[in-house]
Tab-separated table of C-alpha atoms and ligand atoms in Angstrom:
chain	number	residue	atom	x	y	z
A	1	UNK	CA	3.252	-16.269	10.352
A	2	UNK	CA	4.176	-12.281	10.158
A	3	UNK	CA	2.699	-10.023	8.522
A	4	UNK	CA	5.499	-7.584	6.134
A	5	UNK	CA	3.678	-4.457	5.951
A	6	UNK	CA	5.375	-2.416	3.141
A	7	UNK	CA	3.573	1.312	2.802
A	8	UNK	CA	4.237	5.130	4.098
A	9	UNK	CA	4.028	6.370	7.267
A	10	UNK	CA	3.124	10.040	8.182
A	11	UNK	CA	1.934	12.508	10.461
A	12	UNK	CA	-2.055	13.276	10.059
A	13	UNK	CA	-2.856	16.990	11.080
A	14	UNK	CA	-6.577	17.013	11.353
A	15	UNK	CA	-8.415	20.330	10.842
A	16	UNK	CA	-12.062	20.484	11.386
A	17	UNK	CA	-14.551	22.122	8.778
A	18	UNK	CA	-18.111	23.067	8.554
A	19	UNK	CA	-17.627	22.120	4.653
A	20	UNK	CA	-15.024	21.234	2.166
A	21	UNK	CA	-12.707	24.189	0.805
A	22	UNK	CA	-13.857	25.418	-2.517
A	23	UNK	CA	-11.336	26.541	-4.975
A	24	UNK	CA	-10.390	30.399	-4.052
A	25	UNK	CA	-12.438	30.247	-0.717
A	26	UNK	CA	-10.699	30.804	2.706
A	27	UNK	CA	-12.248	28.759	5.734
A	28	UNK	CA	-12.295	28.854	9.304
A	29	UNK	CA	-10.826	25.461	10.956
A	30	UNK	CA	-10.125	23.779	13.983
A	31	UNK	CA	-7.255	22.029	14.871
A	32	UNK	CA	-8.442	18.544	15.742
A	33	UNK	CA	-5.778	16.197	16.098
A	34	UNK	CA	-2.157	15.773	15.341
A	35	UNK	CA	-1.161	11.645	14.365
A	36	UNK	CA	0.552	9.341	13.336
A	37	UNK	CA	-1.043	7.789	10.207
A	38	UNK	CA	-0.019	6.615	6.410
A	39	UNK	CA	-1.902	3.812	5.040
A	40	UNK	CA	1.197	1.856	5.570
A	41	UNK	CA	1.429	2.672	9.500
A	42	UNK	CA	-1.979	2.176	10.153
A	43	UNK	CA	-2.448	-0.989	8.584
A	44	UNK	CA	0.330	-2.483	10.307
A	45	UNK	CA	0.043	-1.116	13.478
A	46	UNK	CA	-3.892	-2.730	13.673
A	47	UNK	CA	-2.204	-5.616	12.550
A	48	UNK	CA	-0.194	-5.725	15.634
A	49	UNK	CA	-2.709	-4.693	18.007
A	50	UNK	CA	-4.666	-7.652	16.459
A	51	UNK	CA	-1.558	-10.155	17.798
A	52	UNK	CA	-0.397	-10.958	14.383
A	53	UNK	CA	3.384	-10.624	14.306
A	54	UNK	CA	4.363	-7.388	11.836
A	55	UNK	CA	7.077	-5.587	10.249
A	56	UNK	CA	6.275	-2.010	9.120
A	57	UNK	CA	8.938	-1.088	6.277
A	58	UNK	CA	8.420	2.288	5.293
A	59	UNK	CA	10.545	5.559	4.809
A	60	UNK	CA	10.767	8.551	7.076
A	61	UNK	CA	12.555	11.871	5.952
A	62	UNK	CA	13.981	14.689	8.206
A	63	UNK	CA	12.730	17.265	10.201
A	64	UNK	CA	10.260	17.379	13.465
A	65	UNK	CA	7.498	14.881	12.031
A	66	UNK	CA	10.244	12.144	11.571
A	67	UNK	CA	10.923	12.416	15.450
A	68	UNK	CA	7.610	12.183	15.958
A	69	UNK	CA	7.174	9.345	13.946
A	70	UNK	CA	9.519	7.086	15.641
A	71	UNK	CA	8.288	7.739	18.824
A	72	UNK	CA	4.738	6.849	18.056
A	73	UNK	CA	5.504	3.934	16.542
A	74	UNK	CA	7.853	2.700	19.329
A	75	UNK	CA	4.849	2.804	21.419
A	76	UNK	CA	3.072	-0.302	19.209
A	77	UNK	CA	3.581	-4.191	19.479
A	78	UNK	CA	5.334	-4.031	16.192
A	79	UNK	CA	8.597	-3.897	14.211
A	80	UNK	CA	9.232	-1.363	12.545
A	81	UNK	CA	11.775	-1.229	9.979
A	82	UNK	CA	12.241	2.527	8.825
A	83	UNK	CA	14.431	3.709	6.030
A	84	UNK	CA	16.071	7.481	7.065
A	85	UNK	CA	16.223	9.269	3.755
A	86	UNK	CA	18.036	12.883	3.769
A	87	UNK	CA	17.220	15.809	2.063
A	88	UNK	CA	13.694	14.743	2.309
A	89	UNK	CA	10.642	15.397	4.245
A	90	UNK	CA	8.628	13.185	5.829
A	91	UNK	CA	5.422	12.746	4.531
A	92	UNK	CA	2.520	14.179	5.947
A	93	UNK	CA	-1.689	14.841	5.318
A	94	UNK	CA	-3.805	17.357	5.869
A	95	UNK	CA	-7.407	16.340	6.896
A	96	UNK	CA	-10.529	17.777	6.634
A	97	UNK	CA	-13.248	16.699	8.679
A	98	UNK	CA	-16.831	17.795	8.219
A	99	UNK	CA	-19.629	17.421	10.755
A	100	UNK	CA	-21.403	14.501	9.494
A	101	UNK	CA	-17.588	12.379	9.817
A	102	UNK	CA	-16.461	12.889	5.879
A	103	UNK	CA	-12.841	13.880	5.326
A	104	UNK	CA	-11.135	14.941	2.429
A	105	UNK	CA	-7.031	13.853	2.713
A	106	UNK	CA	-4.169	15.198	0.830
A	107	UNK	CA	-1.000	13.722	1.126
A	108	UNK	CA	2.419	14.131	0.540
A	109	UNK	CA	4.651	10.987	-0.858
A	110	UNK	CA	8.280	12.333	-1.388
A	111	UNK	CA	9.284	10.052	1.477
A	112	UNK	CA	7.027	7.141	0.269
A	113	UNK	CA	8.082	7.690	-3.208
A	114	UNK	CA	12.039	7.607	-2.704
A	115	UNK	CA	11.805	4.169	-0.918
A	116	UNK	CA	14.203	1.889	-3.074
A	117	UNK	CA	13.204	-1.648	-4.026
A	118	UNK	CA	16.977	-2.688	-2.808
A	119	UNK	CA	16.303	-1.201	0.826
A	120	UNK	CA	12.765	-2.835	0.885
A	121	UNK	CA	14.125	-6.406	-0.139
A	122	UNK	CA	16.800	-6.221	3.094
A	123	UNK	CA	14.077	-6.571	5.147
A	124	UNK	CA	11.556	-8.555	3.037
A	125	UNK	CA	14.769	-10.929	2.694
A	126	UNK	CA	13.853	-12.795	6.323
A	127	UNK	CA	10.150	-13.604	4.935
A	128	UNK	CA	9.300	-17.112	4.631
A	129	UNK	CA	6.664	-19.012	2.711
A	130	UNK	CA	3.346	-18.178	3.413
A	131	UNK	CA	3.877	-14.668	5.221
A	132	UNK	CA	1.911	-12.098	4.353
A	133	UNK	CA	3.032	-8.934	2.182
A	134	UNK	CA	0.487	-6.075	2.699
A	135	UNK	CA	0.526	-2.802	-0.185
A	136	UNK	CA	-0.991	-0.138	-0.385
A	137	UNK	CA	-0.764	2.830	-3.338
A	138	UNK	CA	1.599	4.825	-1.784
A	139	UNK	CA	5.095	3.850	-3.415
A	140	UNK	CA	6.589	4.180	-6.550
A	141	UNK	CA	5.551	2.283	-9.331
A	142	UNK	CA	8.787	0.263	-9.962
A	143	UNK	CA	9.221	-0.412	-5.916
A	144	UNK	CA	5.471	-1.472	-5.802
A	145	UNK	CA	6.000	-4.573	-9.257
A	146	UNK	CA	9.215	-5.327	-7.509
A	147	UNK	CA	7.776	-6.064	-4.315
A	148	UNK	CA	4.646	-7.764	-5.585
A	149	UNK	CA	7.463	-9.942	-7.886
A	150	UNK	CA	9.704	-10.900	-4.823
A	151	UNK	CA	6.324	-11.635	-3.006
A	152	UNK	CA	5.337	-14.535	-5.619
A	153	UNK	CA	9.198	-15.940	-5.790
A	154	UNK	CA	8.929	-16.077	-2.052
A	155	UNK	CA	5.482	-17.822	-1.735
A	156	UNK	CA	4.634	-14.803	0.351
A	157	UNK	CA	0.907	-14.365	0.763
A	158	UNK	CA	-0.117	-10.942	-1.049
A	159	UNK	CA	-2.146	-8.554	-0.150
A	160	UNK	CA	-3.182	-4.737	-1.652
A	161	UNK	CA	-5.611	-2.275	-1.170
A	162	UNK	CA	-5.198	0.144	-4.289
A	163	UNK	CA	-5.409	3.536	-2.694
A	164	UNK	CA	-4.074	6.301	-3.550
A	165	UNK	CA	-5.759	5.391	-7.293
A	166	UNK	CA	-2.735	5.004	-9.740
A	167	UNK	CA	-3.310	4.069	-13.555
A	168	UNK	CA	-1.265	0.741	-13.676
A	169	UNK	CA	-3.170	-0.864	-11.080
A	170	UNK	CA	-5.204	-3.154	-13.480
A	171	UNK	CA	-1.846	-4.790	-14.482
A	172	UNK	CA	-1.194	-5.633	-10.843
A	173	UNK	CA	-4.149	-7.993	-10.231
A	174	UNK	CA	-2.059	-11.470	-11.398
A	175	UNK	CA	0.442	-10.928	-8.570
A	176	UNK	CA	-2.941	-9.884	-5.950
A	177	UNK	CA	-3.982	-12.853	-3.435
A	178	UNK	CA	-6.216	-10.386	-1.399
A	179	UNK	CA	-7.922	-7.300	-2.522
A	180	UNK	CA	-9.057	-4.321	-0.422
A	181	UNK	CA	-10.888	-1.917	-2.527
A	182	UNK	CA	-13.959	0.432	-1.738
A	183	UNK	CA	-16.826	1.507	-3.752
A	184	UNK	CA	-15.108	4.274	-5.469
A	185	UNK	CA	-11.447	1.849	-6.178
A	186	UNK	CA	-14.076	-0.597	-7.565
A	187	UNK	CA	-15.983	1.577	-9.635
A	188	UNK	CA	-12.099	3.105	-11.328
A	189	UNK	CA	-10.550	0.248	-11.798
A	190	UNK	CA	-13.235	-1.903	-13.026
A	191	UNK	CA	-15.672	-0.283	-14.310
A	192	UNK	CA	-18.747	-1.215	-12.699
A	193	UNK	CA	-19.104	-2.150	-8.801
A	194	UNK	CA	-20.576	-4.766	-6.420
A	195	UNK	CA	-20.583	-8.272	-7.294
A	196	UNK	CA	-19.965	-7.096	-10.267
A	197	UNK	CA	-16.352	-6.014	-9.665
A	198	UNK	CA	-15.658	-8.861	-7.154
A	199	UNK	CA	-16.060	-10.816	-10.597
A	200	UNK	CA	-13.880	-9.173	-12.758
A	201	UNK	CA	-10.892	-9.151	-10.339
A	202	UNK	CA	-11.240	-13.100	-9.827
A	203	UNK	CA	-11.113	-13.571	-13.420
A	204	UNK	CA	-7.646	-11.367	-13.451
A	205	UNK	CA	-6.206	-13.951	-10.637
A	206	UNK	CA	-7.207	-12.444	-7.356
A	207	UNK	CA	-7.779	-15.204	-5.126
A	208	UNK	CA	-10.109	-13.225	-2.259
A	209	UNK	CA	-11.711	-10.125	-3.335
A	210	UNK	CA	-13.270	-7.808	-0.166
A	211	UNK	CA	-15.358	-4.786	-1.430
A	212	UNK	CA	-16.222	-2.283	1.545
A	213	UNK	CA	-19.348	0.126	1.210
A	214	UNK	CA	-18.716	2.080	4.604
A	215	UNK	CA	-22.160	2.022	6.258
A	216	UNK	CA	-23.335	-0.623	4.415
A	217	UNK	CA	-21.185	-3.184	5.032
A	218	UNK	CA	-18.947	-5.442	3.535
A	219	UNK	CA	-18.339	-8.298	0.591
A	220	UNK	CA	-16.334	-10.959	0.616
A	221	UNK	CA	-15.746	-12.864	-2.926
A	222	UNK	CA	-13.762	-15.778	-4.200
A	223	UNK	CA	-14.188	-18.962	-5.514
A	224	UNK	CA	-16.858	-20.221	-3.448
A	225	UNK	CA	-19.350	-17.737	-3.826
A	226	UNK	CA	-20.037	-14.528	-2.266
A	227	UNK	CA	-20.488	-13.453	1.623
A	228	UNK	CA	-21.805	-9.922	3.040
A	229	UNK	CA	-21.595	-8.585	6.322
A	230	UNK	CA	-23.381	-5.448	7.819
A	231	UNK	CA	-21.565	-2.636	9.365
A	232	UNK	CA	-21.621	-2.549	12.955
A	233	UNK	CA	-23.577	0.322	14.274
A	234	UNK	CA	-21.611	3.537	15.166
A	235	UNK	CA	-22.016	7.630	15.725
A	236	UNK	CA	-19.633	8.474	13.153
A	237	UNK	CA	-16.927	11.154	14.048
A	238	UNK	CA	-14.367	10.496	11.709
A	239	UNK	CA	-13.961	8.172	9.455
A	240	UNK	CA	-9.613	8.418	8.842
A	241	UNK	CA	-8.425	4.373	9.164
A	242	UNK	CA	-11.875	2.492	8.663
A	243	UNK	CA	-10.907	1.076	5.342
A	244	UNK	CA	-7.007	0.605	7.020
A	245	UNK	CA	-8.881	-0.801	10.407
A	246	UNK	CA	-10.933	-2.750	8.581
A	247	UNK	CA	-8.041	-4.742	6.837
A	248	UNK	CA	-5.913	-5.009	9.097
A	249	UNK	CA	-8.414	-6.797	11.145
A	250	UNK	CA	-9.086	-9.018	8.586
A	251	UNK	CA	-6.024	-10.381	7.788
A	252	UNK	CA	-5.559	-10.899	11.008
A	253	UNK	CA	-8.311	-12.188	11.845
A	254	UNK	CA	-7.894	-14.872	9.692
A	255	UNK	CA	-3.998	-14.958	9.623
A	256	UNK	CA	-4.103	-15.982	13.443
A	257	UNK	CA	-6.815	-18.988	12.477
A	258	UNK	CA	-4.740	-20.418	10.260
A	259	UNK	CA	-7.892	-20.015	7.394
A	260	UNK	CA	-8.372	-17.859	4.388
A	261	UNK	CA	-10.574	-14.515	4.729
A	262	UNK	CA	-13.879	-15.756	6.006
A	263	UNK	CA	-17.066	-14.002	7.278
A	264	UNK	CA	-16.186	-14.316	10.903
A	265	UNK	CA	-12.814	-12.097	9.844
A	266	UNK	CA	-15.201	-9.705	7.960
A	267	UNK	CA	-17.249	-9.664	11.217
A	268	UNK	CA	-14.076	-9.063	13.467
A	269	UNK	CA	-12.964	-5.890	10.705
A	270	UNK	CA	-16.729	-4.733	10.822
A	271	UNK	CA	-16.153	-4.257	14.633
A	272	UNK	CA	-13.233	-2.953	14.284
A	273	UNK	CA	-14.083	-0.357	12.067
A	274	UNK	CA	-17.190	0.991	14.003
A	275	UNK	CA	-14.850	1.794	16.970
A	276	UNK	CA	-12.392	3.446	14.676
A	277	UNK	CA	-15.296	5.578	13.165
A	278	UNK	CA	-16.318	6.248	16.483
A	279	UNK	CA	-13.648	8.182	17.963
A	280	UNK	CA	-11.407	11.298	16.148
A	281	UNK	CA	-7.836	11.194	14.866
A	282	UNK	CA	-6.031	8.347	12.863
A	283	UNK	CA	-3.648	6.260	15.910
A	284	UNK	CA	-5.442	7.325	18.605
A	285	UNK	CA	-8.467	6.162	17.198
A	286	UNK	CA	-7.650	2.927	16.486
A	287	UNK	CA	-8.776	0.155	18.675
A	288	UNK	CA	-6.860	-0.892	21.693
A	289	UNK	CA	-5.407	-4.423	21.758
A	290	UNK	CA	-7.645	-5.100	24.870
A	291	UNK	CA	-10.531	-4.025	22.280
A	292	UNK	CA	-8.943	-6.071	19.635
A	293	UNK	CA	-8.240	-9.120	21.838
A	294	UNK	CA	-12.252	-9.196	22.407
A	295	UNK	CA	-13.812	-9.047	19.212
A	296	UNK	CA	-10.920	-11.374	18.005
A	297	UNK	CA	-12.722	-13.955	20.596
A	298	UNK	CA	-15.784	-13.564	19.384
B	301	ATP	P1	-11.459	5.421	4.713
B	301	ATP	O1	-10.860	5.868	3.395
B	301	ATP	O2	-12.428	6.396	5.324
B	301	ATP	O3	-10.466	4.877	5.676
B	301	ATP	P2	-12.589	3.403	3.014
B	301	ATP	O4	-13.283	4.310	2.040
B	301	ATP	O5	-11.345	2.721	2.565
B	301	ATP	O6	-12.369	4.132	4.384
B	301	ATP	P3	-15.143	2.312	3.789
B	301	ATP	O7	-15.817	1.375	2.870
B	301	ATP	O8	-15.660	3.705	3.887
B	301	ATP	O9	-13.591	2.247	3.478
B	301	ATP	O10	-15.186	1.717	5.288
B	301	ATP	C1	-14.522	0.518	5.642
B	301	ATP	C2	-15.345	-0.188	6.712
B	301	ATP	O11	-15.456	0.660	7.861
B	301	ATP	C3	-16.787	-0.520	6.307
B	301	ATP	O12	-16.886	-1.723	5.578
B	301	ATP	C4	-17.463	-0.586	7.671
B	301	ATP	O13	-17.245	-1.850	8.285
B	301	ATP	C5	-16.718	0.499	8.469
B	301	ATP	N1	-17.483	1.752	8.379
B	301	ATP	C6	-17.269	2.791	7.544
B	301	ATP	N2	-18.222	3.740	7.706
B	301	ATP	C7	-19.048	3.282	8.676
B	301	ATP	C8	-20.234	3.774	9.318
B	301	ATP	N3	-20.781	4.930	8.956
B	301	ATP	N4	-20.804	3.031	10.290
B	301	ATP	C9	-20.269	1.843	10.680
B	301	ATP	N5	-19.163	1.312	10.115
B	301	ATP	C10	-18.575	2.008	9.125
């Protein structure tokens, strides 16, 4: 089984702030960190770490982040299949982190945004049954149905975590085996939250439904009834990647057992997660395989 992951990749440049800019204000910063990250890249590159066979399929533009790019992602047990637009940037973020480990992310998606269903479906073409196509909010609207579309003629196993928030997300739900979502996803696309929301998406076709509530933990929903797991305890530095981490683990997790998303994956991805809080930057702040390879055998 592989896992396709289909998403953005970009560089992270982490500034740290005593508080969040207010409109007109100028702050003082520090630089903190300078990494790879994307939704895309980070999900897949956990996956990896985790053991679980994966193809990152994103787009890189020019300039001195794309360089930058590639080489960090060479370093990781993974695949990565990376579309060279030019005349384009490569994306980027800019993140603020505050004291108590809150950020505040902007990001740019030209890259993400140009990536073509055709060049997407060259790669997705070697998938077979039962592999595992993993979204994310960061493409275009067409490329994103098209993908989801392929994924169901394909018998692919899907997977999406709707973040960045877009407005046709509610229509994507009947093409959704696994959902990712956190309190604030939940709340905008459904409405309400907490079991609540778990419900709502089953009725629209989801199969598994995972709600994450940072400190507090973790939901798992489907068919047979609910299942909640605590957080794991951490000193919180910076919280860039938990909901990626926390994923990524999951699917893998499971993926590797053969099973569907169970409370021992939500377990493994609570583990996960409390190292990646635990330490600054996006990459580098992941956990290693070795750490990966330990809570997987637990
Ligand atoms: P982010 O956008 O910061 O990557 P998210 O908003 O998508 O994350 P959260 O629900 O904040 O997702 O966190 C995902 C998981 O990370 C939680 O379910 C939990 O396991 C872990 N986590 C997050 N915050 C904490 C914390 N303060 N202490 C321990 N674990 C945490």
């Amino acid at each position: 089984m592989r896992a396709y992951v289909i998403g953005n990749v970009a560089i992270d440049e982490t500034i740290s702030v005593s508080s969040f800019p207010q409109a007109g204000a100028s702050l003082l910063g520090r630089e903190q960190s300078r990494d790879l990250g994307g939704k895309g890249a980070n999900q897949s590159v956990v996956c990896g770490r985790c053991g679980l066979p994966t193809t990152l399929i994103a787009a890189v533009g020019e300039g001195f982040r794309s360089r930058m790019i590639q080489d960090q992602l060479a370093r990781e047990p993974i695949e990565s299949e990376l579309i060279r637009l030019s005349g384009v940037a490569s994306d980027f973020s800019i993140v603020f982190t505050t004291p108590d480990g809150e950020n505040a992310i902007v990001t740019t998606t030209e890259a993400a945004e140009s990536l073509t269903l055709d060049a997407v479906l060259r790669t997705l073409s070697k998938a077979r049954p039962g592999d595992i196509a993993v979204l994310q909010g960061n493409l275009s609207e067409a490329v994103t149905r098209g993908i989801l579309k392929t994924a169901r003629e394909k018998a692919l196993v899907t997977a999406f975590n709707p973040s960045p928030l877009r407005s046709y997300f509610p229509d994507l739900w009947p093409d959704v085996d696994l959902a990712f979502l956190n309190k604030g996803e939940a709340q905008s696309l459904t409405g309400t939250d907490g079991e609540a929301a778990a419900r709502k998406l089953l009725a629209e076709g989801v199969r598994q439904v995972v709600l994450t509530a940072g400190g507090e933990g973790a939901t798992l929903a489907d068919r047979t009834g609910f299942v909640s797991v605590p957080a794991f305890p951490a000193t919180v530095l910076d919280t860039t990647g938990a909901g990626d981490t926390f994923m990524a683990v999951a699917i893998a997790s499971s993926a590797l057992r053969g099973c569907d998303l169970d409370e021992r994956a939500l377990r493994h991805a609570s583990a996960a997660s409390a190292l990646t809080v635990g330490r600054c930057g996006t990459r580098s702040a992941f956990p290693t395989e070795q750490e990966l390879a330990g809570i997987l055998a637990d």
